Coordinates of N, CA, C and O in Angstrom, one line a residue:
M1 N 134.7 5.5 -60.4 CA 133.5 5.8 -62.2 C 132.4 6.2 -62.0 O 131.9 7.0 -63.2
R2 N 131.9 7.0 -61.6 CA 130.5 7.7 -60.8 C 131.3 9.1 -61.5 O 131.0 10.3 -62.5
K3 N 132.2 9.2 -60.9 CA 133.4 10.6 -61.6 C 132.8 11.0 -63.2 O 133.0 11.6 -64.0
F4 N 133.7 9.9 -63.2 CA 134.3 9.6 -64.2 C 133.1 9.6 -65.8 O 132.9 10.7 -66.6
R5 N 132.0 8.6 -65.6 CA 130.4 8.3 -65.8 C 130.5 10.3 -66.1 O 129.4 10.8 -67.1
G6 N 130.0 11.0 -65.1 CA 129.4 12.6 -65.4 C 130.9 13.2 -65.5 O 130.1 14.2 -66.5
T7 N 131.8 13.2 -66.2 CA 132.9 13.9 -67.0 C 132.8 13.5 -68.2 O 132.0 14.6 -69.1
F8 N 132.7 12.5 -68.7 CA 131.9 11.9 -69.8 C 131.0 11.9 -70.3 O 130.6 12.8 -71.6
L9 N 130.3 12.3 -69.9 CA 128.7 12.5 -69.9 C 128.6 14.4 -70.6 O 128.1 14.1 -71.0
L10 N 129.2 14.9 -70.2 CA 129.6 16.5 -69.7 C 130.5 17.0 -70.6 O 129.6 18.1 -71.0
G11 N 130.9 16.2 -70.9 CA 132.2 16.2 -72.3 C 131.0 15.5 -73.7 O 131.0 16.5 -74.7
L12 N 130.7 15.4 -73.9 CA 129.4 14.8 -74.3 C 128.7 15.9 -74.9 O 127.9 15.9 -76.2
W13 N 128.0 15.3 -73.7 CA 127.2 17.0 -74.3 C 127.1 17.9 -75.4 O 126.6 18.8 -75.4
S14 N 128.1 18.1 -73.7 CA 129.3 19.9 -74.9 C 129.1 19.4 -76.2 O 129.8 20.6 -76.7
A15 N 129.5 18.7 -76.7 CA 130.0 17.9 -78.2 C 129.0 17.9 -78.9 O 128.8 18.8 -80.7
V16 N 127.8 17.9 -78.3 CA 126.0 17.9 -79.4 C 126.4 19.0 -79.4 O 126.0 19.1 -80.5
V17 N 126.3 19.9 -77.9 CA 125.6 20.8 -78.3 C 126.8 21.6 -79.4 O 125.9 22.6 -80.5
L18 N 127.9 22.0 -80.0 CA 129.1 23.0 -80.7 C 128.6 21.7 -82.2 O 128.7 22.9 -82.2
I19 N 128.3 21.0 -81.6 CA 128.2 20.6 -83.3 C 127.0 20.8 -83.6 O 127.1 21.4 -84.7
A20 N 126.2 21.2 -83.4 CA 124.8 21.5 -83.7 C 125.0 23.4 -83.2 O 123.7 23.7 -85.3
L21 N 125.8 24.1 -82.9 CA 125.6 25.3 -83.3 C 126.2 25.4 -84.6 O 126.5 26.8 -85.2
I22 N 127.6 25.1 -84.9 CA 128.2 24.5 -86.0 C 127.8 24.4 -87.2 O 127.9 25.4 -88.3
A23 N 127.0 23.3 -87.3 CA 126.0 23.1 -88.0 C 124.7 24.6 -89.2 O 124.6 24.1 -89.8
L24 N 124.0 24.5 -87.7 CA 123.6 25.4 -88.0 C 123.7 27.0 -87.6 O 122.6 27.9 -87.9
R25 N 124.9 27.0 -88.1 CA 125.4 28.6 -88.2 C 124.5 29.6 -89.4 O 124.9 30.7 -89.6
N26 N 124.3 29.0 -89.9 CA 123.8 29.0 -91.9 C 123.0 29.3 -91.2 O 122.0 29.4 -92.9
Y27 N 122.0 29.1 -90.5 CA 120.1 29.4 -90.2 C 120.0 30.1 -89.4 O 120.9 30.9 -87.8
D28 N 118.3 30.7 -89.1 CA 117.8 31.5 -88.6 C 117.0 31.0 -88.5 O 116.1 29.9 -89.1
W29 N 116.1 31.3 -87.1 CA 114.9 31.2 -86.9 C 113.6 32.2 -87.1 O 114.1 33.8 -86.8
Y30 N 112.0 32.5 -87.6 CA 111.8 34.0 -88.0 C 109.6 33.4 -87.5 O 109.6 31.9 -88.2
P31 N 109.6 34.0 -86.9 CA 108.2 33.4 -86.8 C 106.9 33.9 -87.6 O 107.2 34.7 -89.0
A32 N 106.5 32.7 -88.3 CA 104.8 33.1 -88.8 C 103.7 34.2 -88.5 O 103.5 34.3 -87.5
V33 N 103.7 34.9 -89.7 CA 103.0 36.0 -89.6 C 102.2 36.3 -90.9 O 101.9 35.8 -92.1
G34 N 100.2 35.7 -90.2 CA 99.6 35.9 -92.0 C 98.8 34.4 -92.4 O 100.0 33.4 -91.7
T35 N 97.9 34.1 -92.7 CA 97.6 33.1 -93.8 C 98.2 33.3 -95.0 O 97.3 32.2 -95.7
S36 N 98.9 33.6 -95.5 CA 99.2 33.8 -97.0 C 99.7 32.2 -97.5 O 99.5 32.1 -98.9
M37 N 100.8 31.6 -97.0 CA 100.8 30.1 -96.7 C 100.2 29.0 -96.1 O 100.5 28.3 -96.9
S38 N 99.4 29.3 -95.9 CA 98.2 28.1 -94.8 C 97.3 27.9 -96.4 O 97.9 27.7 -97.6
P39 N 97.4 26.2 -96.3 CA 97.7 25.0 -94.9 C 99.4 24.8 -94.1 O 99.4 24.5 -93.4
T40 N 100.0 25.3 -95.4 CA 102.3 24.3 -95.4 C 102.6 25.2 -93.8 O 102.9 25.0 -93.1
I41 N 101.8 26.4 -94.2 CA 102.6 27.3 -93.1 C 101.2 28.5 -92.2 O 100.4 28.6 -92.9
Q42 N 101.4 27.9 -90.7 CA 100.6 29.1 -89.9 C 100.2 29.9 -89.3 O 101.8 30.0 -88.9
P43 N 99.8 31.3 -88.8 CA 100.5 31.7 -88.0 C 100.7 31.1 -87.0 O 100.2 30.4 -86.4
G44 N 101.9 31.2 -86.0 CA 103.1 31.1 -85.0 C 103.7 30.6 -85.5 O 104.3 29.6 -84.0
D45 N 103.0 29.5 -86.4 CA 104.7 28.7 -86.9 C 106.0 29.4 -86.5 O 106.2 30.0 -86.6
V46 N 107.3 28.8 -86.4 CA 108.6 29.1 -85.8 C 109.3 28.7 -87.0 O 109.4 27.1 -87.2
L47 N 109.9 29.0 -88.2 CA 110.4 28.8 -89.2 C 111.6 28.4 -88.9 O 112.5 29.3 -88.8
L48 N 112.9 27.8 -89.6 CA 114.0 26.8 -89.8 C 114.4 27.3 -91.2 O 113.5 27.2 -92.1
V49 N 115.3 28.8 -90.8 CA 115.0 29.4 -92.5 C 116.6 29.8 -93.1 O 117.9 30.1 -91.8
Q50 N 117.5 28.7 -94.2 CA 118.8 29.1 -94.4 C 118.7 29.6 -95.0 O 118.8 30.2 -95.8
N51 N 120.5 30.3 -93.6 CA 119.9 32.1 -95.2 C 121.2 31.3 -96.1 O 122.5 31.0 -96.7
G52 N 121.0 32.9 -97.3 CA 122.0 32.8 -97.7 C 121.4 32.8 -99.3 O 120.2 32.2 -99.1
H53 N 122.2 32.7 -101.2 CA 121.2 32.1 -102.3 C 122.0 30.7 -102.6 O 123.2 30.7 -102.7
E54 N 120.7 30.5 -103.2 CA 121.3 29.1 -103.9 C 121.4 29.1 -105.5 O 119.9 30.4 -106.0
D55 N 120.9 28.7 -105.7 CA 120.4 27.5 -107.3 C 118.8 27.6 -106.8 O 118.2 26.5 -106.3
W56 N 118.2 28.6 -107.3 CA 116.6 28.2 -106.9 C 116.2 27.3 -107.8 O 116.3 26.9 -108.9
K57 N 115.3 26.5 -107.1 CA 114.7 26.1 -107.5 C 112.6 26.3 -108.1 O 112.1 26.4 -106.6
R58 N 112.2 25.7 -109.3 CA 110.2 25.8 -108.5 C 109.7 25.0 -107.5 O 110.3 24.3 -107.4
G59 N 108.9 25.5 -106.7 CA 109.2 24.5 -105.8 C 109.3 24.9 -104.0 O 108.2 24.4 -102.8
E60 N 110.4 26.2 -104.7 CA 110.6 25.8 -102.8 C 110.6 27.3 -101.9 O 109.5 28.2 -102.7
L61 N 110.5 27.3 -100.6 CA 109.5 28.1 -99.6 C 110.8 29.5 -100.0 O 112.3 28.7 -99.2
V62 N 110.7 30.6 -99.5 CA 111.7 31.9 -99.8 C 110.9 32.8 -98.4 O 109.9 32.7 -99.2
L63 N 112.6 33.3 -97.4 CA 111.7 33.9 -97.0 C 112.4 35.5 -97.6 O 113.6 35.0 -98.7
F64 N 111.8 37.0 -98.0 CA 112.3 37.6 -99.2 C 111.7 39.4 -98.4 O 111.1 39.6 -98.0
Q65 N 112.3 40.5 -99.1 CA 111.4 41.9 -98.5 C 111.5 41.6 -99.7 O 112.2 42.0 -100.8
T66 N 110.8 42.6 -100.3 CA 110.6 43.7 -101.2 C 111.0 44.9 -101.4 O 111.1 45.7 -100.4
D67 N 110.7 46.0 -102.0 CA 112.4 47.5 -101.8 C 111.1 48.0 -101.2 O 109.5 48.0 -100.9
G68 N 111.4 48.9 -100.5 CA 110.7 49.7 -99.6 C 110.6 49.6 -98.6 O 109.7 50.0 -97.3
E69 N 110.0 47.9 -98.3 CA 109.4 47.4 -97.5 C 110.3 46.9 -95.8 O 111.2 46.7 -96.5
E70 N 109.6 46.9 -94.7 CA 110.1 45.9 -94.1 C 110.1 44.9 -93.8 O 111.0 44.1 -92.6
T71 N 109.1 44.8 -94.0 CA 107.8 43.2 -93.8 C 108.5 42.2 -94.5 O 109.3 42.2 -95.4
L72 N 109.4 41.4 -94.1 CA 109.5 39.6 -94.4 C 108.4 39.0 -95.1 O 107.5 39.0 -94.0
F73 N 108.8 38.6 -96.1 CA 107.7 37.2 -96.8 C 107.9 36.0 -96.9 O 109.0 36.1 -97.1
I74 N 107.2 35.4 -97.1 CA 107.5 34.2 -97.3 C 106.4 33.4 -97.8 O 105.4 33.9 -98.0
K75 N 106.9 33.1 -99.5 CA 106.3 31.9 -100.5 C 106.9 31.5 -101.5 O 108.0 31.1 -100.8
R76 N 105.8 30.8 -102.3 CA 106.6 29.7 -103.0 C 107.2 30.3 -104.3 O 106.7 30.7 -104.6
I77 N 108.2 30.0 -104.8 CA 108.1 30.5 -106.3 C 108.3 29.4 -106.9 O 107.7 28.7 -107.1
V78 N 107.7 29.7 -107.8 CA 106.8 29.2 -109.4 C 107.0 29.5 -110.1 O 107.2 29.1 -111.3
G79 N 108.5 30.6 -110.5 CA 109.4 30.7 -111.9 C 110.0 31.2 -111.7 O 110.3 31.9 -110.6
L80 N 111.3 30.7 -112.5 CA 112.8 31.3 -113.2 C 112.7 32.3 -113.8 O 112.0 32.7 -114.4
P81 N 113.6 32.6 -114.0 CA 114.0 33.4 -114.8 C 113.6 32.8 -116.4 O 114.5 31.6 -116.5
G82 N 112.3 33.4 -116.9 CA 112.5 33.3 -118.5 C 111.5 32.4 -118.7 O 110.7 32.7 -119.9
D83 N 111.2 32.1 -117.2 CA 109.2 31.5 -117.2 C 108.4 32.2 -117.8 O 108.4 33.2 -117.5
R84 N 107.3 31.7 -118.3 CA 105.9 32.2 -118.3 C 104.8 32.1 -117.1 O 105.0 30.5 -117.8
I85 N 104.7 33.3 -116.5 CA 104.0 32.1 -115.7 C 102.1 33.2 -115.7 O 102.3 33.8 -116.4
E86 N 101.2 32.0 -115.7 CA 100.1 33.0 -115.8 C 99.2 31.4 -115.0 O 99.0 30.7 -114.6
A87 N 97.5 32.5 -115.0 CA 97.1 31.4 -114.5 C 95.6 31.5 -115.3 O 95.7 32.7 -115.9
V88 N 95.5 30.2 -115.9 CA 94.0 30.0 -116.7 C 93.2 29.2 -116.2 O 93.0 27.9 -116.2
Q89 N 92.1 29.5 -116.5 CA 90.7 28.5 -116.0 C 91.0 28.0 -114.1 O 90.2 27.4 -114.3
G90 N 91.8 29.1 -113.7 CA 91.9 28.6 -112.7 C 92.2 27.6 -112.0 O 93.2 27.9 -110.9
R91 N 93.9 27.8 -112.6 CA 95.0 26.8 -112.7 C 96.1 27.3 -113.6 O 96.2 28.2 -114.0
L92 N 97.0 27.5 -112.6 CA 98.2 28.0 -112.5 C 99.0 27.3 -113.5 O 99.1 26.2 -113.7
R93 N 99.6 28.6 -114.3 CA 100.9 27.9 -116.2 C 101.6 27.9 -115.4 O 102.0 29.1 -115.9
V94 N 102.4 26.6 -115.6 CA 104.4 27.9 -116.0 C 105.3 27.6 -117.5 O 104.8 25.8 -117.2
N95 N 104.9 28.7 -118.4 CA 105.5 27.9 -119.6 C 104.8 26.8 -120.3 O 105.2 25.5 -121.0
G96 N 103.2 27.1 -120.3 CA 102.5 26.4 -120.5 C 101.6 25.2 -120.3 O 100.6 24.1 -120.3
Q97 N 102.3 24.7 -118.5 CA 102.2 23.4 -117.8 C 101.8 23.3 -117.2 O 101.9 24.6 -116.2
P98 N 100.2 22.6 -116.8 CA 100.2 23.3 -115.5 C 101.2 23.3 -114.3 O 102.2 22.2 -114.2
W99 N 101.3 23.7 -112.8 CA 101.3 23.2 -112.3 C 101.9 21.8 -111.8 O 100.3 20.8 -111.4
P100 N 102.6 21.2 -111.5 CA 102.6 19.7 -111.0 C 102.0 18.8 -110.0 O 101.1 17.5 -109.6
E101 N 102.4 19.7 -109.1 CA 102.2 18.9 -107.6 C 102.1 20.1 -106.3 O 102.7 21.3 -106.6
G102 N 101.5 19.8 -105.2 CA 101.6 20.6 -103.7 C 100.5 21.8 -104.1 O 99.5 21.4 -104.3
P103 N 100.5 22.2 -102.9 CA 99.4 23.0 -102.6 C 99.0 23.7 -104.0 O 97.9 23.8 -103.9
L104 N 100.2 24.3 -104.5 CA 98.6 25.1 -105.5 C 98.4 24.4 -107.1 O 97.9 25.3 -107.8
A105 N 98.5 23.3 -106.5 CA 98.4 22.2 -107.8 C 96.8 21.8 -107.7 O 95.8 21.6 -108.3
G106 N 96.2 22.5 -106.7 CA 94.7 21.9 -106.2 C 93.9 22.7 -105.8 O 92.4 21.8 -105.8
I107 N 94.1 23.5 -106.5 CA 93.5 25.3 -105.5 C 93.3 25.6 -106.7 O 93.8 25.7 -107.8
S108 N 92.1 26.4 -106.5 CA 91.2 27.3 -108.2 C 92.0 29.1 -107.5 O 92.6 29.0 -106.3
I109 N 93.2 29.4 -108.5 CA 93.6 30.7 -108.6 C 93.6 32.4 -109.4 O 93.3 31.5 -110.9
P110 N 92.8 32.8 -109.3 CA 92.2 33.4 -109.7 C 93.6 34.0 -110.8 O 94.4 34.2 -111.2
D111 N 92.7 33.9 -112.8 CA 93.0 34.2 -113.9 C 94.1 36.2 -113.9 O 93.5 36.8 -112.6
F112 N 95.4 35.4 -114.6 CA 95.6 36.4 -114.8 C 96.3 36.3 -115.6 O 96.8 34.8 -116.2
P113 N 97.2 37.3 -116.5 CA 97.4 37.5 -117.8 C 99.0 36.4 -118.2 O 99.7 36.8 -117.4
A114 N 99.3 35.7 -119.0 CA 101.0 35.5 -119.0 C 101.9 36.5 -118.2 O 101.5 38.0 -119.7
Q115 N 102.7 35.8 -118.0 CA 104.3 36.8 -117.7 C 105.2 36.7 -118.2 O 105.3 35.0 -117.6
R116 N 106.7 37.2 -118.5 CA 107.2 37.1 -118.8 C 108.2 37.3 -117.6 O 108.4 37.9 -117.1
V117 N 109.1 36.0 -117.0 CA 109.4 36.3 -115.2 C 112.0 37.2 -116.2 O 112.2 36.8 -117.0
P118 N 112.0 37.7 -115.5 CA 112.8 38.8 -116.3 C 113.8 38.3 -115.7 O 114.0 37.4 -114.9
P119 N 115.1 38.5 -116.1 CA 116.5 37.9 -115.9 C 116.8 38.2 -114.3 O 116.0 39.9 -114.1
G120 N 117.6 38.0 -113.6 CA 118.3 38.3 -111.5 C 116.5 37.9 -111.3 O 116.5 38.5 -110.1
M121 N 114.4 37.9 -111.5 CA 114.0 37.7 -111.0 C 113.3 36.3 -111.0 O 114.2 35.9 -111.0
L122 N 112.3 36.9 -110.1 CA 111.1 35.2 -109.8 C 109.9 35.9 -108.9 O 110.0 36.7 -109.0
F123 N 109.2 35.2 -110.1 CA 107.9 35.6 -109.2 C 107.7 34.1 -108.5 O 107.3 32.6 -108.3
V124 N 106.9 34.9 -106.9 CA 106.9 33.8 -106.3 C 104.5 34.0 -105.5 O 103.9 34.7 -107.0
L125 N 104.3 33.0 -105.1 CA 102.7 33.2 -105.2 C 103.3 32.8 -103.9 O 103.7 31.8 -103.1
G126 N 102.1 32.8 -102.9 CA 101.1 31.9 -101.3 C 100.8 30.8 -102.0 O 100.2 30.6 -103.0
D127 N 100.7 29.9 -100.9 CA 100.6 28.8 -101.7 C 98.3 28.8 -101.2 O 97.4 28.1 -101.0
N128 N 97.5 30.7 -100.7 CA 96.7 30.5 -100.0 C 96.4 32.0 -101.1 O 96.5 32.5 -100.3
P129 N 95.9 31.4 -102.2 CA 95.9 32.9 -103.2 C 95.0 33.5 -102.9 O 95.3 35.0 -103.0
P130 N 94.1 33.2 -102.6 CA 93.0 34.1 -102.2 C 92.9 35.2 -101.1 O 92.5 36.8 -101.0
E131 N 94.4 34.8 -99.9 CA 94.5 35.5 -98.6 C 96.7 36.3 -99.1 O 96.5 36.8 -98.9
S132 N 96.7 36.0 -100.1 CA 98.7 35.8 -100.0 C 98.2 38.0 -101.7 O 97.9 37.8 -103.1
E133 N 99.1 38.6 -100.6 CA 100.6 39.3 -101.2 C 101.1 39.2 -101.6 O 101.9 38.0 -101.2
D134 N 101.2 39.3 -104.3 CA 102.7 38.4 -104.0 C 102.7 38.4 -105.4 O 102.2 39.9 -105.5
S135 N 103.4 38.2 -106.5 CA 104.1 39.0 -107.7 C 103.2 39.0 -108.4 O 102.7 39.7 -108.8
R136 N 102.2 38.3 -108.0 CA 99.7 38.4 -108.3 C 100.4 40.6 -108.6 O 99.4 41.2 -109.4
S137 N 100.9 40.7 -106.7 CA 100.1 41.8 -106.6 C 101.6 43.2 -106.7 O 101.6 44.5 -107.4
F138 N 102.8 42.2 -106.6 CA 104.3 43.5 -106.2 C 104.7 43.6 -107.6 O 106.0 43.7 -107.3
G139 N 105.1 41.8 -108.2 CA 105.7 41.9 -109.7 C 106.6 40.9 -108.9 O 106.9 41.0 -107.8
P140 N 107.1 40.5 -110.2 CA 108.2 39.3 -109.6 C 109.8 40.5 -108.5 O 109.2 40.8 -108.5
I141 N 110.4 38.8 -107.9 CA 111.2 39.2 -106.9 C 112.6 39.6 -107.6 O 112.7 38.7 -107.8
S142 N 113.3 39.9 -106.8 CA 115.3 40.7 -107.4 C 115.3 39.0 -106.4 O 115.3 38.6 -105.5
E143 N 116.2 38.2 -107.1 CA 116.7 37.5 -106.7 C 117.3 38.2 -105.7 O 118.2 37.5 -104.3
E144 N 118.0 38.5 -105.9 CA 119.3 39.7 -104.2 C 117.6 40.4 -103.3 O 119.5 39.7 -101.8
A145 N 117.0 40.6 -103.2 CA 116.2 40.5 -102.3 C 115.5 39.0 -101.3 O 115.0 38.5 -100.4
V146 N 115.7 37.5 -102.0 CA 115.2 36.4 -101.1 C 116.7 36.1 -99.9 O 117.9 36.6 -100.2
K147 N 116.4 36.6 -98.6 CA 116.9 36.0 -97.7 C 118.1 34.9 -97.5 O 118.7 34.4 -96.7
G148 N 116.9 33.7 -98.1 CA 117.6 32.4 -97.0 C 116.0 31.0 -97.8 O 115.1 32.2 -98.5
N149 N 115.8 30.5 -97.7 CA 115.2 29.4 -98.0 C 114.4 28.9 -96.5 O 115.3 28.1 -95.8
V150 N 113.0 29.1 -96.6 CA 112.5 28.3 -95.5 C 112.8 26.7 -96.0 O 112.1 25.9 -96.7
R151 N 113.4 25.7 -94.5 CA 113.6 24.1 -94.9 C 112.8 23.6 -93.4 O 112.5 22.9 -93.6
A152 N 112.3 24.2 -92.4 CA 111.4 23.7 -92.4 C 110.9 24.3 -90.4 O 110.5 25.6 -90.5
I153 N 109.8 23.5 -90.4 CA 108.6 24.2 -88.9 C 108.8 23.5 -87.9 O 109.1 22.4 -87.4
L154 N 109.6 24.3 -87.1 CA 110.5 24.4 -85.6 C 109.9 24.5 -85.0 O 109.4 23.4 -83.6
Y155 N 107.8 24.3 -84.5 CA 107.6 25.0 -83.5 C 106.1 25.2 -84.0 O 105.8 26.1 -84.9
P156 N 104.9 24.7 -83.8 CA 104.9 24.0 -82.7 C 105.5 22.4 -83.3 O 105.6 22.2 -83.8
F157 N 105.9 21.6 -81.7 CA 106.7 20.8 -82.2 C 105.8 20.0 -82.7 O 105.6 18.4 -84.0
S158 N 103.9 19.5 -82.8 CA 103.3 19.1 -82.8 C 103.0 19.9 -84.5 O 101.9 18.5 -84.7
R159 N 103.7 19.9 -85.1 CA 103.9 20.7 -86.2 C 105.4 20.8 -87.1 O 105.6 20.9 -88.6
M160 N 106.2 20.1 -86.2 CA 107.1 19.7 -87.0 C 107.5 19.3 -87.9 O 106.9 18.0 -87.6
K161 N 108.1 19.7 -88.7 CA 108.6 19.2 -90.8 C 109.2 19.7 -91.0 O 109.0 21.0 -91.1
G162 N 109.7 18.9 -92.3 CA 111.4 19.8 -93.2 C 109.6 20.3 -93.9 O 108.8 19.2 -94.1
L163 N 109.9 21.2 -95.3 CA 109.1 22.2 -96.0 C 110.2 21.8 -98.1 O 111.1 21.3 -97.3

């Protein structure tokens, strides 16, 4: 009976590992650097990123590279193709409406003039605008530049959560 139990547990453990590997084959992990996404993401957080492209939604966090840069950036999508983005009196506005919720709703953002997001592009901002290099400085990013969606903080364990 003892040998059967050990064999069963080894088989069960192997199945769990195999299922996890299959489920995570479209995912990668990246360490966060910098404070541009604080307080949502802190320097040193290890992030789970789902690789590939999908239908983008405002509010999602994405990992991307800008043209000619080796650096990977993590920012929040605030504007989709065709959207009109601006900051007026310290408040982010999308298509004339205030940003509805989350980190960008409750903070002051330096004003910037309205701009239309071109087709095939995304307008991204950091959750910590005073410390963030984002679409306000380098312009909208190509949808093709996006490496994937940031889905969770994996480490440190005290900050582990879905995003």
